[in-house]
Short mmCIF file of C-alpha atoms and ligand atoms in Angstrom, two decimals:
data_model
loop_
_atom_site.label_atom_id
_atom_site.label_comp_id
_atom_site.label_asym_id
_atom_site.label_seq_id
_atom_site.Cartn_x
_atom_site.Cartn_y
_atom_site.Cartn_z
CA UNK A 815 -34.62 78.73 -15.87
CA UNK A 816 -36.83 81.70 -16.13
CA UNK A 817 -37.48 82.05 -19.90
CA UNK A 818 -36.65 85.54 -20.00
CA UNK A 819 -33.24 84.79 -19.06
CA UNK A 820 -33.38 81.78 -21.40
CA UNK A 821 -34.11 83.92 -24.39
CA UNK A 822 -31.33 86.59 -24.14
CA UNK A 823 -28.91 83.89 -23.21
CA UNK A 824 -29.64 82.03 -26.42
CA UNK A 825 -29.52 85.73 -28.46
CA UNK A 826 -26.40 86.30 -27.27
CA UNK A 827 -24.80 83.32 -28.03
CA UNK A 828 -26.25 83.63 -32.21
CA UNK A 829 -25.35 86.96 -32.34
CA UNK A 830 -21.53 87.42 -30.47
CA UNK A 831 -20.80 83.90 -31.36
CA UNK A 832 -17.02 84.94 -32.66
CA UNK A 833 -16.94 86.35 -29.46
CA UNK A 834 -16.66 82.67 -27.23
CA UNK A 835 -15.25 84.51 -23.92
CA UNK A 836 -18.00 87.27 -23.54
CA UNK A 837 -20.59 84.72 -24.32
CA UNK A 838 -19.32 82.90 -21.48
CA UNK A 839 -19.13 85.34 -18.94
CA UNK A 840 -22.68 86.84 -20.11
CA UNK A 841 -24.03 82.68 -19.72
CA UNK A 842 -22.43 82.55 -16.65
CA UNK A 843 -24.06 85.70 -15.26
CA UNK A 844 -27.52 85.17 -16.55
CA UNK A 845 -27.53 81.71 -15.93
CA UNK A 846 -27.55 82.49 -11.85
CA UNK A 847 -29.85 85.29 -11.98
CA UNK A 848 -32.60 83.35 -12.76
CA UNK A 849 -34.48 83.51 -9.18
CA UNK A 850 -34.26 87.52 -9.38
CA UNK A 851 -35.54 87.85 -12.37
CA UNK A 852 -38.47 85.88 -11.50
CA UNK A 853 -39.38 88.64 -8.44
CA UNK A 854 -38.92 92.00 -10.93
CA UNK A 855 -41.37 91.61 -13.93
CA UNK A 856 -40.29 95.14 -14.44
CA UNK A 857 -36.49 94.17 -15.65
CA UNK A 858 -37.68 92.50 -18.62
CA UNK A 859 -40.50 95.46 -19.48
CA UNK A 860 -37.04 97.35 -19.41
CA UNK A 861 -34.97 95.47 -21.30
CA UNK A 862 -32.63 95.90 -18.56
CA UNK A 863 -30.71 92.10 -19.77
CA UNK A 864 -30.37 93.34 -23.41
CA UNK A 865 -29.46 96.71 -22.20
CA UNK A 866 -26.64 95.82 -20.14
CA UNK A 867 -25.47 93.24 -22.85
CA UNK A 868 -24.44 96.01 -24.93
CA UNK A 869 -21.84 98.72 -23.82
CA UNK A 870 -22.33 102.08 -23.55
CA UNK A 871 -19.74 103.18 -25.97
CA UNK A 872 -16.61 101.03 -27.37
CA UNK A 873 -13.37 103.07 -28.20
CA UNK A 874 -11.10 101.11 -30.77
CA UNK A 875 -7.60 102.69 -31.90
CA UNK A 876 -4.60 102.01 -33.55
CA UNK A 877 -1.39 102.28 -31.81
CA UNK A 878 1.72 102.64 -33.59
CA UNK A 879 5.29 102.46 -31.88
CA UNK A 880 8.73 102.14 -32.60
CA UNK A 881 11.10 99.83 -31.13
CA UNK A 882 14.74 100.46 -30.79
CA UNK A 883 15.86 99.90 -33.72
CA UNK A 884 13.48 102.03 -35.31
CA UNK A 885 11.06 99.30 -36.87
CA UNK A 886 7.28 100.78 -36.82
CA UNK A 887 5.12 98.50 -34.92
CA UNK A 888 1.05 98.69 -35.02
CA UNK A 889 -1.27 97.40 -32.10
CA UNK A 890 -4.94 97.20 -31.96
CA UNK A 891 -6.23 99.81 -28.79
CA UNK A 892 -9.62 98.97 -26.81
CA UNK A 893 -11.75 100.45 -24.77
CA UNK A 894 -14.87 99.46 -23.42
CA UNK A 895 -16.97 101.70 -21.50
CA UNK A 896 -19.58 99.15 -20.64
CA UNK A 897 -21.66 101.17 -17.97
CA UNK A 898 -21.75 104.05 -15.83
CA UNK A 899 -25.44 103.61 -13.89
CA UNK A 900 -23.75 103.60 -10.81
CA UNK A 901 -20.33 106.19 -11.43
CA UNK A 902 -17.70 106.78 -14.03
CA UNK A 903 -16.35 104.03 -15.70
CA UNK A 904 -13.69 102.45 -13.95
CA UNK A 905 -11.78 98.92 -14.58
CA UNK A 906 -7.90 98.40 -15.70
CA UNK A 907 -6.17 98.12 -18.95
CA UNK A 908 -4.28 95.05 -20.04
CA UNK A 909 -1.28 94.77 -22.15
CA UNK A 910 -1.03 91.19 -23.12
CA UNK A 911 -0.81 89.08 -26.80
CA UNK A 912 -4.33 87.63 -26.32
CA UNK A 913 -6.02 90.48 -25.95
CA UNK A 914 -8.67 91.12 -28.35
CA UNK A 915 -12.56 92.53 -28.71
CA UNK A 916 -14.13 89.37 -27.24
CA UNK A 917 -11.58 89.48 -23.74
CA UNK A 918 -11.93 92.69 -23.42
CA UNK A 919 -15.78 92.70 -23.38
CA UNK A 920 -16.20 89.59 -21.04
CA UNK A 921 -13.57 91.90 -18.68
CA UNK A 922 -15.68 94.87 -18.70
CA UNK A 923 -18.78 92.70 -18.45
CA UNK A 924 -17.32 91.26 -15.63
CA UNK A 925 -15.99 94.84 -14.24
CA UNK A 926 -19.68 96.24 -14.10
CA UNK A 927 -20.57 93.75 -11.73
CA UNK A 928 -17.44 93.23 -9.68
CA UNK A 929 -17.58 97.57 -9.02
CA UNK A 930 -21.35 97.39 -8.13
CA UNK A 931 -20.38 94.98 -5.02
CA UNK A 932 -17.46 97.34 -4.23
CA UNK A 933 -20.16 99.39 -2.37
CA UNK A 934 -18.10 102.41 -4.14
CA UNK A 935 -20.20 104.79 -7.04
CA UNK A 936 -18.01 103.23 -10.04
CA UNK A 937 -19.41 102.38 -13.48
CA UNK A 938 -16.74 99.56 -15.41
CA UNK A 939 -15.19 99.45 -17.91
CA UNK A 940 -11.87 97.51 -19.39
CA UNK A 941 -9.52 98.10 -22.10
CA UNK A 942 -6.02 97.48 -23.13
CA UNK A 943 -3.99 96.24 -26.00
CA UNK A 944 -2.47 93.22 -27.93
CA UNK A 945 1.02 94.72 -27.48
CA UNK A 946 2.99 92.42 -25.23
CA UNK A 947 5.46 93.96 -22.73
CA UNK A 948 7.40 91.12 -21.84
CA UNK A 949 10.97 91.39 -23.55
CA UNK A 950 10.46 95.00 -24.45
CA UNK A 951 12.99 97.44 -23.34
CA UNK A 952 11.67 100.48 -21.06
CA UNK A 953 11.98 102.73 -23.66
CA UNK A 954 9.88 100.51 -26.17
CA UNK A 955 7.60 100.44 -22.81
CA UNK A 956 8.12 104.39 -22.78
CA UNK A 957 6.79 104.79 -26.06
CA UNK A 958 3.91 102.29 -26.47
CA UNK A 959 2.44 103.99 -23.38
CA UNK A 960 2.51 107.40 -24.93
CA UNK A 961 0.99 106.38 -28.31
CA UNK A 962 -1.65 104.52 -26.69
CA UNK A 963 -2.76 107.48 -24.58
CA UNK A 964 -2.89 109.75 -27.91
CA UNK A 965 -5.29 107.29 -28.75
CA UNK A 966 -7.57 107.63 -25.51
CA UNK A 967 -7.08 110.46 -23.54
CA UNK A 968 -10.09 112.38 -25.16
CA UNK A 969 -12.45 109.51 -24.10
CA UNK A 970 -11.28 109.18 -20.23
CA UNK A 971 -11.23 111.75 -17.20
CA UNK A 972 -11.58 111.68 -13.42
CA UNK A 973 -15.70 112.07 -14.50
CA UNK A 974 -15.59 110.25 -17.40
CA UNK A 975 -13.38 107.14 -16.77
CA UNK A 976 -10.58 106.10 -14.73
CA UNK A 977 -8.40 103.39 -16.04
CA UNK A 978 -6.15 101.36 -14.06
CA UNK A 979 -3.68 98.20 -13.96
CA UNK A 980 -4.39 94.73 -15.23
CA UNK A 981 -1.83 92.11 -16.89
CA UNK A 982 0.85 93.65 -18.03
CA UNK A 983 0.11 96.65 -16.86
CA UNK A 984 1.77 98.01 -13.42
CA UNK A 985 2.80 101.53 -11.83
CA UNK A 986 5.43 101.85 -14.65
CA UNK A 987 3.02 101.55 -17.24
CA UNK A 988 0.56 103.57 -15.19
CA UNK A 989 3.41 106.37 -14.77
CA UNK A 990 4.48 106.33 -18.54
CA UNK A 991 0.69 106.88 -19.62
CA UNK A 992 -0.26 109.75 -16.93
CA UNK A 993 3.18 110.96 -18.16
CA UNK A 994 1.21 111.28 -21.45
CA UNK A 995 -1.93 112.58 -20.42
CA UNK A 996 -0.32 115.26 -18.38
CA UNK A 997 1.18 116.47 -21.61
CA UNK A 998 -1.45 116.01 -24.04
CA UNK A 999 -4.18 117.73 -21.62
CA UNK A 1000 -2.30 119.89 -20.23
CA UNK A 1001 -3.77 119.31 -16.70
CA UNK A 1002 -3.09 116.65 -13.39
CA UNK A 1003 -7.42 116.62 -13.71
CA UNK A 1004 -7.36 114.64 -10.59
CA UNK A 1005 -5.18 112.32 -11.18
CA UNK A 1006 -7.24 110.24 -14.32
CA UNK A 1007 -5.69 107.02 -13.96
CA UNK A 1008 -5.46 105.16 -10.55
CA UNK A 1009 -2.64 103.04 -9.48
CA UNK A 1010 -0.57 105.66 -9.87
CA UNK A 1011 3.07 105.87 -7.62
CA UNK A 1012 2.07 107.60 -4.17
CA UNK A 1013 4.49 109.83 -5.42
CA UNK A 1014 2.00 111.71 -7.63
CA UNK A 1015 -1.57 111.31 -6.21
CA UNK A 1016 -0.89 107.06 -6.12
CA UNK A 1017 -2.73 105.33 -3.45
CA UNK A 1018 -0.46 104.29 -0.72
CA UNK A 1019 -1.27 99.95 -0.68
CA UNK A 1020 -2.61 99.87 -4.27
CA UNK A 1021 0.09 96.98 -4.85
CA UNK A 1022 -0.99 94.88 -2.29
CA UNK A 1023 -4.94 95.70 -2.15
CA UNK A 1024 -6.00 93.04 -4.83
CA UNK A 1025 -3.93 89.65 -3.00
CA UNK A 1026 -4.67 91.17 0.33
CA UNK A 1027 -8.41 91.91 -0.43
CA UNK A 1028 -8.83 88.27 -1.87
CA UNK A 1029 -6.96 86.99 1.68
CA UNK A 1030 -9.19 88.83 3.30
CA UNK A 1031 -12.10 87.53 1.93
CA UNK A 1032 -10.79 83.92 2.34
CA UNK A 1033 -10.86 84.42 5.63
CA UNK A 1034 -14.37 85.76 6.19
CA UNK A 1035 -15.20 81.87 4.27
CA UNK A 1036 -13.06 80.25 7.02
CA UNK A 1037 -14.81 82.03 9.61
CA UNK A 1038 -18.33 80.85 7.87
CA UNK A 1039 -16.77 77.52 8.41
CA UNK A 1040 -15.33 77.60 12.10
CA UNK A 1041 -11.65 76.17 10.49
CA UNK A 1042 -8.58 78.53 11.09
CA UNK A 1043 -6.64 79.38 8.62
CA UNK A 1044 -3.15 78.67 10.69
CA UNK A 1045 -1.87 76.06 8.94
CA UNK A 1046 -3.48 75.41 5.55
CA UNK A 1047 -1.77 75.04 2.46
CA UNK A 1048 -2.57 76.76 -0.41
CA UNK A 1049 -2.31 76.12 -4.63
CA UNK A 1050 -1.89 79.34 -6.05
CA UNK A 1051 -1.40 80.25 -9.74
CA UNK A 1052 0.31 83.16 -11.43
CA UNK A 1053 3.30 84.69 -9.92
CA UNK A 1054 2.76 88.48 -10.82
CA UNK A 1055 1.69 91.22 -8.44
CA UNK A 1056 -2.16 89.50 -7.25
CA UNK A 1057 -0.17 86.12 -6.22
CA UNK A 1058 2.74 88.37 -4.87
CA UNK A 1059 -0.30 89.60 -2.48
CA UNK A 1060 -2.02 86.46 -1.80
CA UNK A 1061 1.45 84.91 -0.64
CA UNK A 1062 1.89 87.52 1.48
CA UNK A 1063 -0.93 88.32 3.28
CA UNK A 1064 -1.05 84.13 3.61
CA UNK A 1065 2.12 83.88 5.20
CA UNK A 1066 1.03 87.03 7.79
CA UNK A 1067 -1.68 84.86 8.91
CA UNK A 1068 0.22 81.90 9.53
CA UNK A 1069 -0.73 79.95 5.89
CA UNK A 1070 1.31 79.24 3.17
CA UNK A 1071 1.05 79.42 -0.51
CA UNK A 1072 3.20 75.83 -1.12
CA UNK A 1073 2.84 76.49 -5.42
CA UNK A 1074 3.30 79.07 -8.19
CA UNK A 1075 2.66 79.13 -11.78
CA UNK A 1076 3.58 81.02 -15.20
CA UNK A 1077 3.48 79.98 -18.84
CA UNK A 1078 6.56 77.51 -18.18
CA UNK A 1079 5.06 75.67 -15.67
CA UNK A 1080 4.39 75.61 -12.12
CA UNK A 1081 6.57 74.84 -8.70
CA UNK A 1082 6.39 73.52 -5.95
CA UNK A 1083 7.41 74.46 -2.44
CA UNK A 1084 6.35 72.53 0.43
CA UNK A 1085 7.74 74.80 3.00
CA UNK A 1086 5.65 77.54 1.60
CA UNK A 1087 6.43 80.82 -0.08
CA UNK A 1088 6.44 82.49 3.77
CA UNK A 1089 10.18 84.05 3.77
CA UNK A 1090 10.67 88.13 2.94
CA UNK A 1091 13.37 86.55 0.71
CA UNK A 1092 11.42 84.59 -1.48
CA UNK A 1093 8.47 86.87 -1.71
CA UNK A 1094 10.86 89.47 -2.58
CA UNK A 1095 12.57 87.13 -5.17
CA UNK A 1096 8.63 87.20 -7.07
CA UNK A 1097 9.06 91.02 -7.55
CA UNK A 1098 12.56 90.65 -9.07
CA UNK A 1099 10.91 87.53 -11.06
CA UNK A 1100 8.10 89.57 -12.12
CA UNK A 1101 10.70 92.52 -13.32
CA UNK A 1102 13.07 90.89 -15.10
CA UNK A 1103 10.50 90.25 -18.22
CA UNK A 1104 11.38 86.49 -18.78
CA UNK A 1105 7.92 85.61 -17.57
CA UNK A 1106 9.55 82.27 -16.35
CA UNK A 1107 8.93 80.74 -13.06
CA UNK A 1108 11.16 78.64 -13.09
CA UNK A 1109 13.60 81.24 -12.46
CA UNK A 1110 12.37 80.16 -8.49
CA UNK A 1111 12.92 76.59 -8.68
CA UNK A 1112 16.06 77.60 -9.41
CA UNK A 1113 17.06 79.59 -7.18
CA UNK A 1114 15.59 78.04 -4.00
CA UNK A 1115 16.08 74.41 -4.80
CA UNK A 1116 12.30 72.99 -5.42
CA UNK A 1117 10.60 71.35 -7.64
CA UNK A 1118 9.83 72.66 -11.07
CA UNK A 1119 6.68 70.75 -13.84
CA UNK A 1120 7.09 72.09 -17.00
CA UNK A 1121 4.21 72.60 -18.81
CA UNK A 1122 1.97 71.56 -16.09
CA UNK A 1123 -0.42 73.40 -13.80
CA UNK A 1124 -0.50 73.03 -10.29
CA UNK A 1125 -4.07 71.76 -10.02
CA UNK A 1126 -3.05 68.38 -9.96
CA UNK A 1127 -0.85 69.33 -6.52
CA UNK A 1128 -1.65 66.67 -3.61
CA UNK A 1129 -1.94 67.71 -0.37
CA UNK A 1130 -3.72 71.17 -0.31
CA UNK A 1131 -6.29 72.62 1.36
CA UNK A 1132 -6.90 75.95 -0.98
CA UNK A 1133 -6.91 76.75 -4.19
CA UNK A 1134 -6.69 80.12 -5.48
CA UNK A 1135 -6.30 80.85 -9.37
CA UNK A 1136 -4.87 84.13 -9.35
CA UNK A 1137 -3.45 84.32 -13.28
CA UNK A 1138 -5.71 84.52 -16.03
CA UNK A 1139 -9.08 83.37 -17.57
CA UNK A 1140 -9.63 79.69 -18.41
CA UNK A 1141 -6.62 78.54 -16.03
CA UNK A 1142 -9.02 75.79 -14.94
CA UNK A 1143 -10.85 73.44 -16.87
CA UNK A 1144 -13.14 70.20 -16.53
CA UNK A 1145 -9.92 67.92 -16.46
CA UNK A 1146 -8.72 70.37 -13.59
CA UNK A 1147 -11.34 71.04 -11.83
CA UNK A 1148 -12.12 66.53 -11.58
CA UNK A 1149 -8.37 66.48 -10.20
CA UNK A 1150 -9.47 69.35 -7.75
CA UNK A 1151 -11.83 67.30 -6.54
CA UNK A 1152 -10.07 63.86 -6.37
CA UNK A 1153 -7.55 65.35 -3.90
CA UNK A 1154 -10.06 66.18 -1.62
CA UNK A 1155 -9.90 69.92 -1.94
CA UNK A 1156 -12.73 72.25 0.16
CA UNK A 1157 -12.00 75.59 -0.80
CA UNK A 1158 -12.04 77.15 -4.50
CA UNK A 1159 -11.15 80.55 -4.24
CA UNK A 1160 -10.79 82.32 -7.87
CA UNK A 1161 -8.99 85.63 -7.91
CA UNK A 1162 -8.05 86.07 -11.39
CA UNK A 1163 -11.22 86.99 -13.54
CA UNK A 1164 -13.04 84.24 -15.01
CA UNK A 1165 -10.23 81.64 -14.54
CA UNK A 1166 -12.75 78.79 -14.51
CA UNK A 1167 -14.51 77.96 -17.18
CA UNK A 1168 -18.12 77.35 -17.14
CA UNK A 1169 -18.83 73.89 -16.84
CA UNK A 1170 -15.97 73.42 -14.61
CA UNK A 1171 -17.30 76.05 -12.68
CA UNK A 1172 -20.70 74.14 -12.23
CA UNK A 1173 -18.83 70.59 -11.47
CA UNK A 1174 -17.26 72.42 -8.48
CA UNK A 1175 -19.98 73.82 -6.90
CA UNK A 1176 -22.03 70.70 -7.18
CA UNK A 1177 -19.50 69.31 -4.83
CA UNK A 1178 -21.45 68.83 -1.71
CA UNK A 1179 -17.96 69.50 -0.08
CA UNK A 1180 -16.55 72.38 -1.89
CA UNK A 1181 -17.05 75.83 -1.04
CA UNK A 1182 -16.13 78.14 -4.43
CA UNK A 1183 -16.15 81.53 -4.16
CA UNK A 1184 -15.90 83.97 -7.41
CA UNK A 1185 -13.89 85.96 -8.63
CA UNK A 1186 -15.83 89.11 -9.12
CA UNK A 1187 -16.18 89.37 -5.16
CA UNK A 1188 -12.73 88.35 -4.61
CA UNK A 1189 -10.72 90.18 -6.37
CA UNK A 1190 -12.78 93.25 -5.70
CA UNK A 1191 -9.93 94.91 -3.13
CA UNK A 1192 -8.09 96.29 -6.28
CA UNK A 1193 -11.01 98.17 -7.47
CA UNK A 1194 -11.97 99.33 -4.85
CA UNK A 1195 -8.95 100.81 -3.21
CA UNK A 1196 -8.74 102.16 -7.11
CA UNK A 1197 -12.16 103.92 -6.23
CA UNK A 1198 -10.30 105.11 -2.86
CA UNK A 1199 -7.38 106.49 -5.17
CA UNK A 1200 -10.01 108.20 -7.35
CA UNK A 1201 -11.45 110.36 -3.69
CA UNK A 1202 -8.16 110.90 -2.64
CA UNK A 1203 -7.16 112.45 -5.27
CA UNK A 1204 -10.30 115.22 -5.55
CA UNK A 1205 -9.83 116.12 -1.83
CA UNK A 1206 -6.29 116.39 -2.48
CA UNK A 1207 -5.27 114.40 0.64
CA UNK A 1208 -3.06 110.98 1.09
CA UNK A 1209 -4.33 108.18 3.65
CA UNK A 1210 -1.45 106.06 4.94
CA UNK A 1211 -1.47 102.23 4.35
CA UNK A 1212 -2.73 101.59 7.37
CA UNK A 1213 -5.74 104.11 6.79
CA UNK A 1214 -6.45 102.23 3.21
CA UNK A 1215 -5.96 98.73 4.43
CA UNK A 1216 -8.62 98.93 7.44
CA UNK A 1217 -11.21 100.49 4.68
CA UNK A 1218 -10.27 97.79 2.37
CA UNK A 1219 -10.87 95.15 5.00
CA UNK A 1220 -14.01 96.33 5.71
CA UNK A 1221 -15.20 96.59 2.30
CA UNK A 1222 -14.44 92.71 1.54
CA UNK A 1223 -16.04 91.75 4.82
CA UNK A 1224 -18.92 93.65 3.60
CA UNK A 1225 -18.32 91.76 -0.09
CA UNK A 1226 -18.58 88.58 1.58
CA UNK A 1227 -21.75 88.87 3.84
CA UNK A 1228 -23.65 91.42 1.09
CA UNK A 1229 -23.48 88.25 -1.02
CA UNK A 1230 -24.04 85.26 0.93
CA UNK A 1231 -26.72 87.24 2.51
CA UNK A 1232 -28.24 87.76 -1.53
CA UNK A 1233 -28.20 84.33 -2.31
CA UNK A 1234 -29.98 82.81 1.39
CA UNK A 1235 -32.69 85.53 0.74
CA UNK A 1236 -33.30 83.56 -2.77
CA UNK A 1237 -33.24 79.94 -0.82
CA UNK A 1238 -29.78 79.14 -2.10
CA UNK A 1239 -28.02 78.42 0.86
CA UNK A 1240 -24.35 79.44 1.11
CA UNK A 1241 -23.89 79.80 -2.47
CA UNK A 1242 -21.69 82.63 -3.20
CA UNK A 1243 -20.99 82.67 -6.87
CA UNK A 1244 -25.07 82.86 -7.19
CA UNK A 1245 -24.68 85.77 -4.40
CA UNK A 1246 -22.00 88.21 -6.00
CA UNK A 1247 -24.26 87.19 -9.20
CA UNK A 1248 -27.74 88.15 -7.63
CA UNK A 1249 -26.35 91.30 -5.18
CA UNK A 1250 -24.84 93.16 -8.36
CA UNK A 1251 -27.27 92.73 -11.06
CA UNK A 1252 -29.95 93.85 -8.99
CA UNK A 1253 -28.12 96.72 -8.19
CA UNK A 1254 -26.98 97.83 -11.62
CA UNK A 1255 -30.60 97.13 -12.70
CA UNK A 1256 -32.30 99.01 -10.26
CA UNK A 1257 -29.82 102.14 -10.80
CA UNK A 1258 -30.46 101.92 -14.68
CA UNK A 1259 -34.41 101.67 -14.16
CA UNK A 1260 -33.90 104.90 -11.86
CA UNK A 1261 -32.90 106.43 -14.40
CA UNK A 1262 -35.26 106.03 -17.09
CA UNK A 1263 -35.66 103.90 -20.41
CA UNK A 1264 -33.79 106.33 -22.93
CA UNK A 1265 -30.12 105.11 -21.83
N1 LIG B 2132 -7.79 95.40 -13.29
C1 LIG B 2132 -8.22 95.36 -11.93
C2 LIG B 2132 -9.58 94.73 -11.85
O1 LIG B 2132 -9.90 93.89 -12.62
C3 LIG B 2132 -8.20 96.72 -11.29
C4 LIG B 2132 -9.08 97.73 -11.92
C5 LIG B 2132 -8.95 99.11 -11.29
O2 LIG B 2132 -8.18 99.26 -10.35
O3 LIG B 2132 -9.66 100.02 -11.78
O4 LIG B 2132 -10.38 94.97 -10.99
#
């Protein structure tokens, strides 16, 4: 590994070692970067790996609420403007119990990168709060949102920062919070937050652009490898609005998604999550705040593993990790393998954790693609929200969905076309890696040493 590299890894993991997430996104960054680094003395004469280490500017708030009953209630607000060399900041906020300094950091980390390959001028950031919506009435919904956008409203803007969805955080939320900003700022100022409802500046195919995008991309892979997708049978985790997309889009194309996951457990459907019925049924799942998948076992007869994860699931062709970080580790990822498995497709961020990660591309027969190029359709039709909004003009779904296809076609040969130019084959996680740190570094040395 190229010892420049080697040395800020090593810093990083002394100095933000309470921080075990970010350090593992940063590792898993650096550690693939190695070959460009090598070619552009001039990064390290800029410091550009210690620069972009550190955010630009963090924004931490409290956020007190009442609940029905009138009990006060305190959460801990973040904000992490990590970089804006290429536009304003621009990444989603998540509502979710786990969420704390170190998550949000390896999210906006990861948001830097994942906007750079969007091909869109967008800086990242990420934020959100430890307040957990599920079980909350709307009106305890109602009034978290407001209080948390007293707390940031004077650090975003349309120039500034555009915050979005992430867990836990959907056009309800969205609507509640530019409710807030409306009022407190007394101005639309082009619309500040993106995934709004198309009813007020919204993006018409937000919903779908993140499951969609990631199908998309799947099938530029497929291409790559002459096999159809008709057919092929695919794991998928999560059952919120990304898997509600992947399913989706799958069944369109003549695929199925044949599993689903949430904190219960996972099911299985052989006959595929294909009908409008049952990919309507994950809306109403997703709605009803019980956060339960069983919920579909019942209701369509299948198969239901509590406490299990459907990584272990014989007879797939696909995987596709569309929940949360750290969904699959070492034990997973050997199961993966055993069942013959040729396609790793991560959509949630980070879902796989490092050394996992590495055990699955070592497979001579696996093909892994990340998550930062993947998932990259919800940004980026964010980004298309964002220009929408400042010409004052709406683009109908089918307008949005042929520039979001072409934007993850251009994802997906942008970064396998990186990582050949550095000898390294077909290697897309080093690719997404490679194509957006050089770009991010090559903005911030364009703009001098100061910043
Ligand atoms: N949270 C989503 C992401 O990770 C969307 C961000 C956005 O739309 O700004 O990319």
């Amino acid at each position: 590994m190229n010892k420049y590299v080697e040395r800020v890894i090593n810093e990083v993991k002394v100095k933000y070692a309470t921080e075990p997430e970010f350090v593992q996104t940063v590792e898993e960054v650096y550690s693939s970067v190695s070959p460009l680094i090598d070619a552009h003395p001039e990064y390290e004469e800029n410091a550009i790996l210690e620069r972009m280490v550190i955010p630009e500017r963090v924004v931490m708030f409290r956020v007190p609420w009442e609940d029905d009953q009138g009990n006060l209630h305190v959460n801990t607000g973040y904000r992490v403007q990590y970089n804006s060399a290429i536009g304003p900041y621009k990444g989603g906020l998540r509502f979710a119990p786990s969420v704390n300094m170190s998550i949000i950091k390896f999210l906006g980390f990861e948001q830097t990168f994942k906007d750079a390959l969007s091909t869109l001028p967008i800086g990242g950031a990420k934020g959100g709060s430890d307040f957990d919506p599920n079980g909350k009435s709307d009106k305890e919904v109602q009034r978290f949102c407001a209080s948390f956008m007293q707390g940031l409203f004077r650090f975003i803007g349309p120039d500034v920062d555009c915050p979005a969805g992430d867990l836990g955080v959907g056009a309800r939320e969205i609507g509640y919070m530019f409710g807030a900003w409306r009022r407190l700022t007394a101005s639309y100022a082009n619309g500040a937050l993106s995934g709004k409802d198309p009813l007020f500046g919204g993006s018409a195919f937000r919903p779908e652009a993140t499951g969609f995008g990631a199908v998309y991309y799947l099938q530029e892979v497929l291409k790559h490898e002459n096999d159809p997708i008709e057919g092929k049978r695919v794991a998928v985790a999560g059952f919120g609005n990304v898997s509600w997309g992947v399913c989706r889009k799958l069944a369109e194309l003549g695929a199925k998604a044949v599993t689903l996951s949430g904190p219960d457990g996972y099911i299985y459907d052989p006959d595929g999550i294909t009908t409008q019925e049952k990919i309507d049924y994950m809306l109403e799942m997703r709605a009803s705040g019980r956060n339960k998948v069983q919920d579909y076992a019942d209701k369509f007869g299948v198969q239901f593993f509590p406490g299990q994860k459907p990584w272990g699931q014989k007879d797939v062709d696909i995987i596709m990790p569309c929940a949360t970080q750290n969904d699959v580790n070492m034990d997973e990822a050997k199961k993966i393998v055993a069942n013959g498995v040729k396609y790793y497709i991560e959509v949630a961020n980070m879902p796989t954790t490092n050394d996992a990660l590495r055990f699955l591309m070592d497979q001579k027969n696996m093909i892994v693609a990340p998550s930062k190029a993947v998932n990259c359709g919800g940004v980026s039709v964010s980004a298309l929200e964002m220009s929408q909004n400042s010409e004052r003009l709406f683009w109908d779904g089918e307008e949005v969905d042929k520039w979001l296809h072409k934007i993850m076609k251009g994802i997906h040969d942008s970064t396998a076309a990186a990582a050949e130019r550095y000898g390294l084959g077909y290697n897309l996680v080093a690719g997404a890696n490679l194509a957006s740190v050089e770009k991010v570094a090559d903005a911030m040395i364009k703009q001098g040493r100061a910043f």
